[in-house]
């Protein structure tokens, strides 16, 4: 079995950008999916990526798989795209914040 190795850069960036704990993210995903007005975009349906983030947060670095690495890359890319260049916490529209929170990033918290 080939070992998947996550780069230092990706590991550190993922854990910096994902600023919610696995428990907070799990609770958020349950709350968000139960909302009356919730209508996620197709790529967010079921919060599969958010659930994968919860799974990754519970792993040691040495246990990360190739699928985990791909998910980490997608999460980092999504957060960077939606946050823009501003690392400072900022309030945006509620749906924007909720989209980020669905992958473990609360934009109102400092990085």
mmCIF file of N, CA and C in Angstrom:
data_model
loop_
_atom_site.group_PDB
_atom_site.id
_atom_site.type_symbol
_atom_site.label_atom_id
_atom_site.label_comp_id
_atom_site.label_asym_id
_atom_site.label_seq_id
_atom_site.Cartn_x
_atom_site.Cartn_y
_atom_site.Cartn_z
ATOM 1 N N UNK A 1 0.847 -1.180 0.000
ATOM 2 C CA UNK A 1 0.000 0.000 0.000
ATOM 3 C C UNK A 1 0.894 1.245 0.000
ATOM 4 N N UNK A 2 0.674 2.120 -0.962
ATOM 5 C CA UNK A 2 1.488 3.334 -1.065
ATOM 6 C C UNK A 2 1.025 4.360 -0.041
ATOM 7 N N UNK A 3 1.977 4.975 0.589
ATOM 8 C CA UNK A 3 1.670 5.995 1.606
ATOM 9 C C UNK A 3 1.462 7.344 0.924
ATOM 10 N N UNK A 4 0.397 8.031 1.328
ATOM 11 C CA UNK A 4 0.136 9.373 0.803
ATOM 12 C C UNK A 4 0.781 10.372 1.749
ATOM 13 N N UNK A 5 1.555 11.283 1.180
ATOM 14 C CA UNK A 5 2.231 12.283 2.003
ATOM 15 C C UNK A 5 1.692 13.652 1.651
ATOM 16 N N UNK A 6 1.227 14.334 2.658
ATOM 17 C CA UNK A 6 0.733 15.685 2.479
ATOM 18 C C UNK A 6 1.891 16.653 2.717
ATOM 19 N N UNK A 7 1.998 17.663 1.859
ATOM 20 C CA UNK A 7 3.098 18.619 1.997
ATOM 21 C C UNK A 7 2.911 19.453 3.260
ATOM 22 N N UNK A 8 4.027 19.949 3.775
ATOM 23 C CA UNK A 8 3.976 20.842 4.941
ATOM 24 C C UNK A 8 3.102 22.051 4.640
ATOM 25 N N UNK A 9 3.267 22.601 3.429
ATOM 26 C CA UNK A 9 2.528 23.805 3.049
ATOM 27 C C UNK A 9 1.015 23.558 3.077
ATOM 28 N N UNK A 10 0.566 22.468 2.456
ATOM 29 C CA UNK A 10 -0.870 22.172 2.423
ATOM 30 C C UNK A 10 -1.389 21.856 3.828
ATOM 31 N N UNK A 11 -0.671 21.051 4.580
ATOM 32 C CA UNK A 11 -1.092 20.690 5.934
ATOM 33 C C UNK A 11 -1.271 21.944 6.799
ATOM 34 N N UNK A 12 -0.273 22.817 6.760
ATOM 35 C CA UNK A 12 -0.319 24.026 7.581
ATOM 36 C C UNK A 12 -1.401 24.998 7.117
ATOM 37 N N UNK A 13 -1.521 25.187 5.801
ATOM 38 C CA UNK A 13 -2.524 26.118 5.279
ATOM 39 C C UNK A 13 -3.941 25.614 5.573
ATOM 40 N N UNK A 14 -4.174 24.327 5.389
ATOM 41 C CA UNK A 14 -5.479 23.742 5.689
ATOM 42 C C UNK A 14 -5.846 23.977 7.147
ATOM 43 N N UNK A 15 -4.914 23.682 8.044
ATOM 44 C CA UNK A 15 -5.202 23.826 9.478
ATOM 45 C C UNK A 15 -5.264 25.287 9.930
ATOM 46 N N UNK A 16 -4.691 26.195 9.176
ATOM 47 C CA UNK A 16 -4.832 27.616 9.482
ATOM 48 C C UNK A 16 -6.196 28.116 9.010
ATOM 49 N N UNK A 17 -6.581 27.749 7.797
ATOM 50 C CA UNK A 17 -7.835 28.241 7.223
ATOM 51 C C UNK A 17 -9.067 27.588 7.840
ATOM 52 N N UNK A 18 -8.964 26.314 8.165
ATOM 53 C CA UNK A 18 -10.080 25.640 8.825
ATOM 54 C C UNK A 18 -9.989 26.031 10.295
ATOM 55 N N UNK A 19 -10.735 27.065 10.654
ATOM 56 C CA UNK A 19 -10.621 27.639 11.999
ATOM 57 C C UNK A 19 -11.783 27.261 12.915
ATOM 58 N N UNK A 20 -12.545 26.249 12.510
ATOM 59 C CA UNK A 20 -13.587 25.697 13.366
ATOM 60 C C UNK A 20 -13.115 24.314 13.816
ATOM 61 N N UNK A 21 -13.487 23.922 15.020
ATOM 62 C CA UNK A 21 -13.145 22.580 15.491
ATOM 63 C C UNK A 21 -14.045 21.570 14.792
ATOM 64 N N UNK A 22 -13.667 20.315 14.857
ATOM 65 C CA UNK A 22 -14.502 19.283 14.242
ATOM 66 C C UNK A 22 -15.889 19.263 14.880
ATOM 67 N N UNK A 23 -15.974 19.471 16.179
ATOM 68 C CA UNK A 23 -17.269 19.499 16.860
ATOM 69 C C UNK A 23 -18.114 20.685 16.380
ATOM 70 N N UNK A 24 -17.498 21.866 16.278
ATOM 71 C CA UNK A 24 -18.223 23.049 15.795
ATOM 72 C C UNK A 24 -18.727 22.831 14.370
ATOM 73 N N UNK A 25 -17.879 22.246 13.535
ATOM 74 C CA UNK A 25 -18.262 22.010 12.149
ATOM 75 C C UNK A 25 -19.390 20.985 12.066
ATOM 76 N N UNK A 26 -19.290 19.908 12.817
ATOM 77 C CA UNK A 26 -20.366 18.911 12.829
ATOM 78 C C UNK A 26 -21.688 19.540 13.239
ATOM 79 N N UNK A 27 -21.658 20.332 14.305
ATOM 80 C CA UNK A 27 -22.878 20.999 14.773
ATOM 81 C C UNK A 27 -23.408 21.953 13.716
ATOM 82 N N UNK A 28 -22.517 22.707 13.087
ATOM 83 C CA UNK A 28 -22.929 23.635 12.042
ATOM 84 C C UNK A 28 -23.583 22.895 10.881
ATOM 85 N N UNK A 29 -22.973 21.803 10.432
ATOM 86 C CA UNK A 29 -23.521 21.049 9.303
ATOM 87 C C UNK A 29 -24.910 20.507 9.630
ATOM 88 N N UNK A 30 -25.099 20.038 10.858
ATOM 89 C CA UNK A 30 -26.435 19.562 11.271
ATOM 90 C C UNK A 30 -27.423 20.719 11.298
ATOM 91 N N UNK A 31 -27.025 21.846 11.861
ATOM 92 C CA UNK A 31 -27.902 23.012 11.967
ATOM 93 C C UNK A 31 -28.231 23.570 10.595
ATOM 94 N N UNK A 32 -27.221 23.721 9.752
ATOM 95 C CA UNK A 32 -27.415 24.312 8.431
ATOM 96 C C UNK A 32 -28.314 23.435 7.568
ATOM 97 N N UNK A 33 -28.136 22.125 7.612
ATOM 98 C CA UNK A 33 -28.941 21.245 6.769
ATOM 99 C C UNK A 33 -30.380 21.155 7.264
ATOM 100 N N UNK A 34 -30.619 21.536 8.517
ATOM 101 C CA UNK A 34 -31.973 21.496 9.066
ATOM 102 C C UNK A 34 -32.728 22.796 8.843
ATOM 103 N N UNK A 35 -32.047 23.821 8.326
ATOM 104 C CA UNK A 35 -32.680 25.128 8.132
ATOM 105 C C UNK A 35 -33.823 25.077 7.143
ATOM 106 N N UNK A 36 -34.856 25.873 7.388
ATOM 107 C CA UNK A 36 -36.028 25.885 6.521
ATOM 108 C C UNK A 36 -35.726 26.485 5.153
ATOM 109 N N UNK A 37 -34.861 27.481 5.104
ATOM 110 C CA UNK A 37 -34.606 28.204 3.867
ATOM 111 C C UNK A 37 -33.342 27.702 3.179
ATOM 112 N N UNK A 38 -32.747 26.667 3.718
ATOM 113 C CA UNK A 38 -31.496 26.163 3.172
ATOM 114 C C UNK A 38 -31.719 25.556 1.795
ATOM 115 N N UNK A 39 -30.994 26.067 0.821
ATOM 116 C CA UNK A 39 -31.017 25.513 -0.528
ATOM 117 C C UNK A 39 -29.607 25.562 -1.074
ATOM 118 N N UNK A 40 -28.795 24.533 -0.732
ATOM 119 C CA UNK A 40 -27.394 24.566 -1.119
ATOM 120 C C UNK A 40 -27.192 24.435 -2.619
ATOM 121 N N UNK A 41 -26.099 25.004 -3.079
ATOM 122 C CA UNK A 41 -25.702 24.835 -4.474
ATOM 123 C C UNK A 41 -25.328 23.377 -4.692
ATOM 124 N N UNK A 42 -25.367 22.896 -5.925
ATOM 125 C CA UNK A 42 -25.083 21.476 -6.177
ATOM 126 C C UNK A 42 -23.775 20.985 -5.575
ATOM 127 N N UNK A 43 -22.704 21.802 -5.641
ATOM 128 C CA UNK A 43 -21.422 21.345 -5.089
ATOM 129 C C UNK A 43 -21.426 21.311 -3.571
ATOM 130 N N UNK A 44 -22.448 21.912 -2.953
ATOM 131 C CA UNK A 44 -22.520 21.929 -1.500
ATOM 132 C C UNK A 44 -23.608 20.990 -0.976
ATOM 133 N N UNK A 45 -24.373 20.390 -1.881
ATOM 134 C CA UNK A 45 -25.488 19.543 -1.474
ATOM 135 C C UNK A 45 -24.989 18.426 -0.566
ATOM 136 N N UNK A 46 -25.645 18.272 0.575
ATOM 137 C CA UNK A 46 -25.276 17.221 1.506
ATOM 138 C C UNK A 46 -24.024 17.520 2.311
ATOM 139 N N UNK A 47 -23.381 18.603 2.018
ATOM 140 C CA UNK A 47 -22.179 18.997 2.754
ATOM 141 C C UNK A 47 -21.116 17.896 2.761
ATOM 142 N N UNK A 48 -20.977 17.181 1.647
ATOM 143 C CA UNK A 48 -19.988 16.098 1.595
ATOM 144 C C UNK A 48 -18.581 16.602 1.902
ATOM 145 N N UNK A 49 -18.233 17.740 1.345
ATOM 146 C CA UNK A 49 -16.888 18.259 1.581
ATOM 147 C C UNK A 49 -16.706 18.637 3.048
ATOM 148 N N UNK A 50 -17.717 19.240 3.645
ATOM 149 C CA UNK A 50 -17.654 19.585 5.070
ATOM 150 C C UNK A 50 -17.507 18.347 5.939
ATOM 151 N N UNK A 51 -18.243 17.297 5.587
ATOM 152 C CA UNK A 51 -18.125 16.040 6.336
ATOM 153 C C UNK A 51 -16.721 15.461 6.191
ATOM 154 N N UNK A 52 -16.149 15.604 5.006
ATOM 155 C CA UNK A 52 -14.782 15.116 4.786
ATOM 156 C C UNK A 52 -13.800 15.919 5.639
ATOM 157 N N UNK A 53 -14.041 17.226 5.764
ATOM 158 C CA UNK A 53 -13.182 18.061 6.614
ATOM 159 C C UNK A 53 -13.233 17.569 8.053
ATOM 160 N N UNK A 54 -14.429 17.268 8.554
ATOM 161 C CA UNK A 54 -14.571 16.736 9.919
ATOM 162 C C UNK A 54 -13.728 15.468 10.057
ATOM 163 N N UNK A 55 -13.807 14.615 9.067
ATOM 164 C CA UNK A 55 -13.054 13.352 9.068
ATOM 165 C C UNK A 55 -11.544 13.612 9.087
ATOM 166 N N UNK A 56 -11.096 14.555 8.269
ATOM 167 C CA UNK A 56 -9.661 14.881 8.209
ATOM 168 C C UNK A 56 -9.180 15.461 9.539
ATOM 169 N N UNK A 57 -9.988 16.323 10.146
ATOM 170 C CA UNK A 57 -9.585 16.938 11.416
ATOM 171 C C UNK A 57 -9.361 15.899 12.512
ATOM 172 N N UNK A 58 -9.996 14.760 12.386
ATOM 173 C CA UNK A 58 -9.832 13.702 13.370
ATOM 174 C C UNK A 58 -8.652 12.785 13.105
ATOM 175 N N UNK A 59 -7.890 13.070 12.051
ATOM 176 C CA UNK A 59 -6.777 12.202 11.676
ATOM 177 C C UNK A 59 -5.428 12.784 12.067
ATOM 178 N N UNK A 60 -4.490 11.875 12.247
ATOM 179 C CA UNK A 60 -3.090 12.286 12.360
ATOM 180 C C UNK A 60 -2.573 12.496 10.943
ATOM 181 N N UNK A 61 -1.564 13.315 10.841
ATOM 182 C CA UNK A 61 -0.996 13.619 9.526
ATOM 183 C C UNK A 61 -0.570 12.348 8.790
ATOM 184 N N UNK A 62 -0.017 11.404 9.502
ATOM 185 C CA UNK A 62 0.474 10.171 8.876
ATOM 186 C C UNK A 62 -0.660 9.284 8.346
ATOM 187 N N UNK A 63 -1.891 9.553 8.745
ATOM 188 C CA UNK A 63 -3.033 8.739 8.316
ATOM 189 C C UNK A 63 -3.820 9.356 7.154
ATOM 190 N N UNK A 64 -3.382 10.494 6.665
ATOM 191 C CA UNK A 64 -4.082 11.178 5.579
ATOM 192 C C UNK A 64 -3.919 10.385 4.283
ATOM 193 N N UNK A 65 -5.035 10.207 3.562
ATOM 194 C CA UNK A 65 -5.037 9.467 2.297
ATOM 195 C C UNK A 65 -4.970 10.436 1.114
ATOM 196 N N UNK A 66 -4.824 9.873 -0.076
ATOM 197 C CA UNK A 66 -4.820 10.685 -1.296
ATOM 198 C C UNK A 66 -6.151 11.420 -1.448
ATOM 199 N N UNK A 67 -7.269 10.777 -1.106
ATOM 200 C CA UNK A 67 -8.582 11.441 -1.154
ATOM 201 C C UNK A 67 -8.636 12.610 -0.172
ATOM 202 N N UNK A 68 -8.054 12.417 0.999
ATOM 203 C CA UNK A 68 -8.007 13.496 1.995
ATOM 204 C C UNK A 68 -7.204 14.684 1.463
ATOM 205 N N UNK A 69 -6.078 14.394 0.837
ATOM 206 C CA UNK A 69 -5.226 15.455 0.294
ATOM 207 C C UNK A 69 -5.991 16.239 -0.770
ATOM 208 N N UNK A 70 -6.707 15.531 -1.641
ATOM 209 C CA UNK A 70 -7.505 16.206 -2.680
ATOM 210 C C UNK A 70 -8.582 17.085 -2.039
ATOM 211 N N UNK A 71 -9.221 16.592 -0.985
ATOM 212 C CA UNK A 71 -10.243 17.377 -0.284
ATOM 213 C C UNK A 71 -9.613 18.596 0.380
ATOM 214 N N UNK A 72 -8.449 18.429 0.977
ATOM 215 C CA UNK A 72 -7.755 19.544 1.616
ATOM 216 C C UNK A 72 -7.436 20.623 0.587
ATOM 217 N N UNK A 73 -6.983 20.202 -0.592
ATOM 218 C CA UNK A 73 -6.675 21.166 -1.657
ATOM 219 C C UNK A 73 -7.929 21.918 -2.086
ATOM 220 N N UNK A 74 -9.067 21.209 -2.233
ATOM 221 C CA UNK A 74 -10.326 21.863 -2.612
ATOM 222 C C UNK A 74 -10.769 22.854 -1.555
ATOM 223 N N UNK A 75 -10.644 22.486 -0.279
ATOM 224 C CA UNK A 75 -11.055 23.368 0.820
ATOM 225 C C UNK A 75 -10.206 24.633 0.827
ATOM 226 N N UNK A 76 -8.896 24.480 0.740
ATOM 227 C CA UNK A 76 -7.997 25.636 0.734
ATOM 228 C C UNK A 76 -8.323 26.537 -0.454
ATOM 229 N N UNK A 77 -8.509 25.953 -1.623
ATOM 230 C CA UNK A 77 -8.822 26.733 -2.817
ATOM 231 C C UNK A 77 -10.155 27.461 -2.651
ATOM 232 N N UNK A 78 -11.177 26.781 -2.161
ATOM 233 C CA UNK A 78 -12.498 27.397 -1.991
ATOM 234 C C UNK A 78 -12.440 28.563 -1.003
ATOM 235 N N UNK A 79 -11.763 28.352 0.112
ATOM 236 C CA UNK A 79 -11.680 29.413 1.125
ATOM 237 C C UNK A 79 -10.905 30.600 0.574
ATOM 238 N N UNK A 80 -9.775 30.341 -0.077
ATOM 239 C CA UNK A 80 -8.972 31.431 -0.647
ATOM 240 C C UNK A 80 -9.777 32.218 -1.693
ATOM 241 N N UNK A 81 -10.504 31.518 -2.549
ATOM 242 C CA UNK A 81 -11.291 32.192 -3.580
ATOM 243 C C UNK A 81 -12.398 33.047 -2.960
ATOM 244 N N UNK A 82 -13.084 32.504 -1.983
ATOM 245 C CA UNK A 82 -14.210 33.218 -1.406
ATOM 246 C C UNK A 82 -13.777 34.323 -0.440
ATOM 247 N N UNK A 83 -12.639 34.145 0.205
ATOM 248 C CA UNK A 83 -12.132 35.179 1.125
ATOM 249 C C UNK A 83 -11.437 36.302 0.398
ATOM 250 N N UNK A 84 -10.851 36.018 -0.737
ATOM 251 C CA UNK A 84 -10.064 37.028 -1.434
ATOM 252 C C UNK A 84 -8.716 37.182 -0.750
ATOM 253 N N UNK A 85 -8.109 38.304 -0.941
ATOM 254 C CA UNK A 85 -6.763 38.540 -0.418
ATOM 255 C C UNK A 85 -6.744 39.037 1.019
ATOM 256 N N UNK A 86 -7.905 39.336 1.580
ATOM 257 C CA UNK A 86 -7.976 39.918 2.910
ATOM 258 C C UNK A 86 -7.976 38.843 3.986
ATOM 259 N N UNK A 87 -6.928 38.747 4.772
ATOM 260 C CA UNK A 87 -6.905 37.740 5.836
ATOM 261 C C UNK A 87 -7.636 38.191 7.101
ATOM 262 N N UNK A 88 -7.992 39.463 7.177
ATOM 263 C CA UNK A 88 -8.659 39.977 8.377
ATOM 264 C C UNK A 88 -10.099 39.500 8.432
ATOM 265 N N UNK A 89 -10.610 39.256 9.632
ATOM 266 C CA UNK A 89 -12.012 38.864 9.758
ATOM 267 C C UNK A 89 -12.908 39.984 9.226
ATOM 268 N N UNK A 90 -13.964 39.601 8.544
ATOM 269 C CA UNK A 90 -14.899 40.606 8.052
ATOM 270 C C UNK A 90 -16.286 40.000 7.935
ATOM 271 N N UNK A 91 -17.262 40.854 8.114
ATOM 272 C CA UNK A 91 -18.640 40.427 7.944
ATOM 273 C C UNK A 91 -18.994 40.550 6.470
ATOM 274 N N UNK A 92 -19.641 39.548 5.955
ATOM 275 C CA UNK A 92 -20.115 39.587 4.578
ATOM 276 C C UNK A 92 -21.580 39.233 4.614
ATOM 277 N N UNK A 93 -22.131 38.882 3.477
ATOM 278 C CA UNK A 93 -23.525 38.481 3.540
ATOM 279 C C UNK A 93 -23.625 37.111 4.198
ATOM 280 N N UNK A 94 -24.763 36.826 4.755
ATOM 281 C CA UNK A 94 -24.955 35.613 5.558
ATOM 282 C C UNK A 94 -24.717 34.350 4.747
ATOM 283 N N UNK A 95 -25.199 34.301 3.509
ATOM 284 C CA UNK A 95 -24.999 33.091 2.700
ATOM 285 C C UNK A 95 -23.518 32.849 2.417
ATOM 286 N N UNK A 96 -22.769 33.925 2.177
ATOM 287 C CA UNK A 96 -21.324 33.810 1.954
ATOM 288 C C UNK A 96 -20.653 33.207 3.184
ATOM 289 N N UNK A 97 -20.993 33.727 4.363
ATOM 290 C CA UNK A 97 -20.417 33.202 5.605
ATOM 291 C C UNK A 97 -20.791 31.735 5.783
ATOM 292 N N UNK A 98 -22.032 31.396 5.528
ATOM 293 C CA UNK A 98 -22.482 30.017 5.715
ATOM 294 C C UNK A 98 -21.805 29.059 4.736
ATOM 295 N N UNK A 99 -21.561 29.522 3.510
ATOM 296 C CA UNK A 99 -20.832 28.670 2.550
ATOM 297 C C UNK A 99 -19.431 28.368 3.072
ATOM 298 N N UNK A 100 -18.758 29.381 3.596
ATOM 299 C CA UNK A 100 -17.424 29.170 4.155
ATOM 300 C C UNK A 100 -17.474 28.275 5.387
ATOM 301 N N UNK A 101 -18.471 28.492 6.230
ATOM 302 C CA UNK A 101 -18.580 27.666 7.439
ATOM 303 C C UNK A 101 -18.856 26.205 7.101
ATOM 304 N N UNK A 102 -19.479 25.938 5.962
ATOM 305 C CA UNK A 102 -19.777 24.551 5.592
ATOM 306 C C UNK A 102 -18.519 23.746 5.282
ATOM 307 N N UNK A 103 -17.370 24.424 5.130
ATOM 308 C CA UNK A 103 -16.090 23.722 4.961
ATOM 309 C C UNK A 103 -15.134 24.017 6.116
ATOM 310 N N UNK A 104 -15.676 24.564 7.222
ATOM 311 C CA UNK A 104 -14.875 24.723 8.439
ATOM 312 C C UNK A 104 -14.207 26.057 8.636
ATOM 313 N N UNK A 105 -14.582 27.059 7.849
ATOM 314 C CA UNK A 105 -13.955 28.377 7.988
ATOM 315 C C UNK A 105 -14.998 29.422 8.376
ATOM 316 N N UNK A 106 -14.825 30.030 9.541
ATOM 317 C CA UNK A 106 -15.689 31.127 9.954
ATOM 318 C C UNK A 106 -14.952 32.429 9.669
ATOM 319 N N UNK A 107 -15.419 33.215 8.675
ATOM 320 C CA UNK A 107 -14.696 34.426 8.295
ATOM 321 C C UNK A 107 -14.720 35.521 9.355
ATOM 322 N N UNK A 108 -15.516 35.350 10.391
ATOM 323 C CA UNK A 108 -15.548 36.355 11.457
ATOM 324 C C UNK A 108 -14.498 36.100 12.519
ATOM 325 N N UNK A 109 -13.815 34.978 12.424
ATOM 326 C CA UNK A 109 -12.726 34.666 13.364
ATOM 327 C C UNK A 109 -11.392 35.032 12.739
ATOM 328 N N UNK A 110 -10.467 35.489 13.571
ATOM 329 C CA UNK A 110 -9.133 35.764 13.006
ATOM 330 C C UNK A 110 -8.435 34.466 12.631
ATOM 331 N N UNK A 111 -7.574 34.572 11.630
ATOM 332 C CA UNK A 111 -6.819 33.380 11.200
ATOM 333 C C UNK A 111 -5.656 33.133 12.116
#
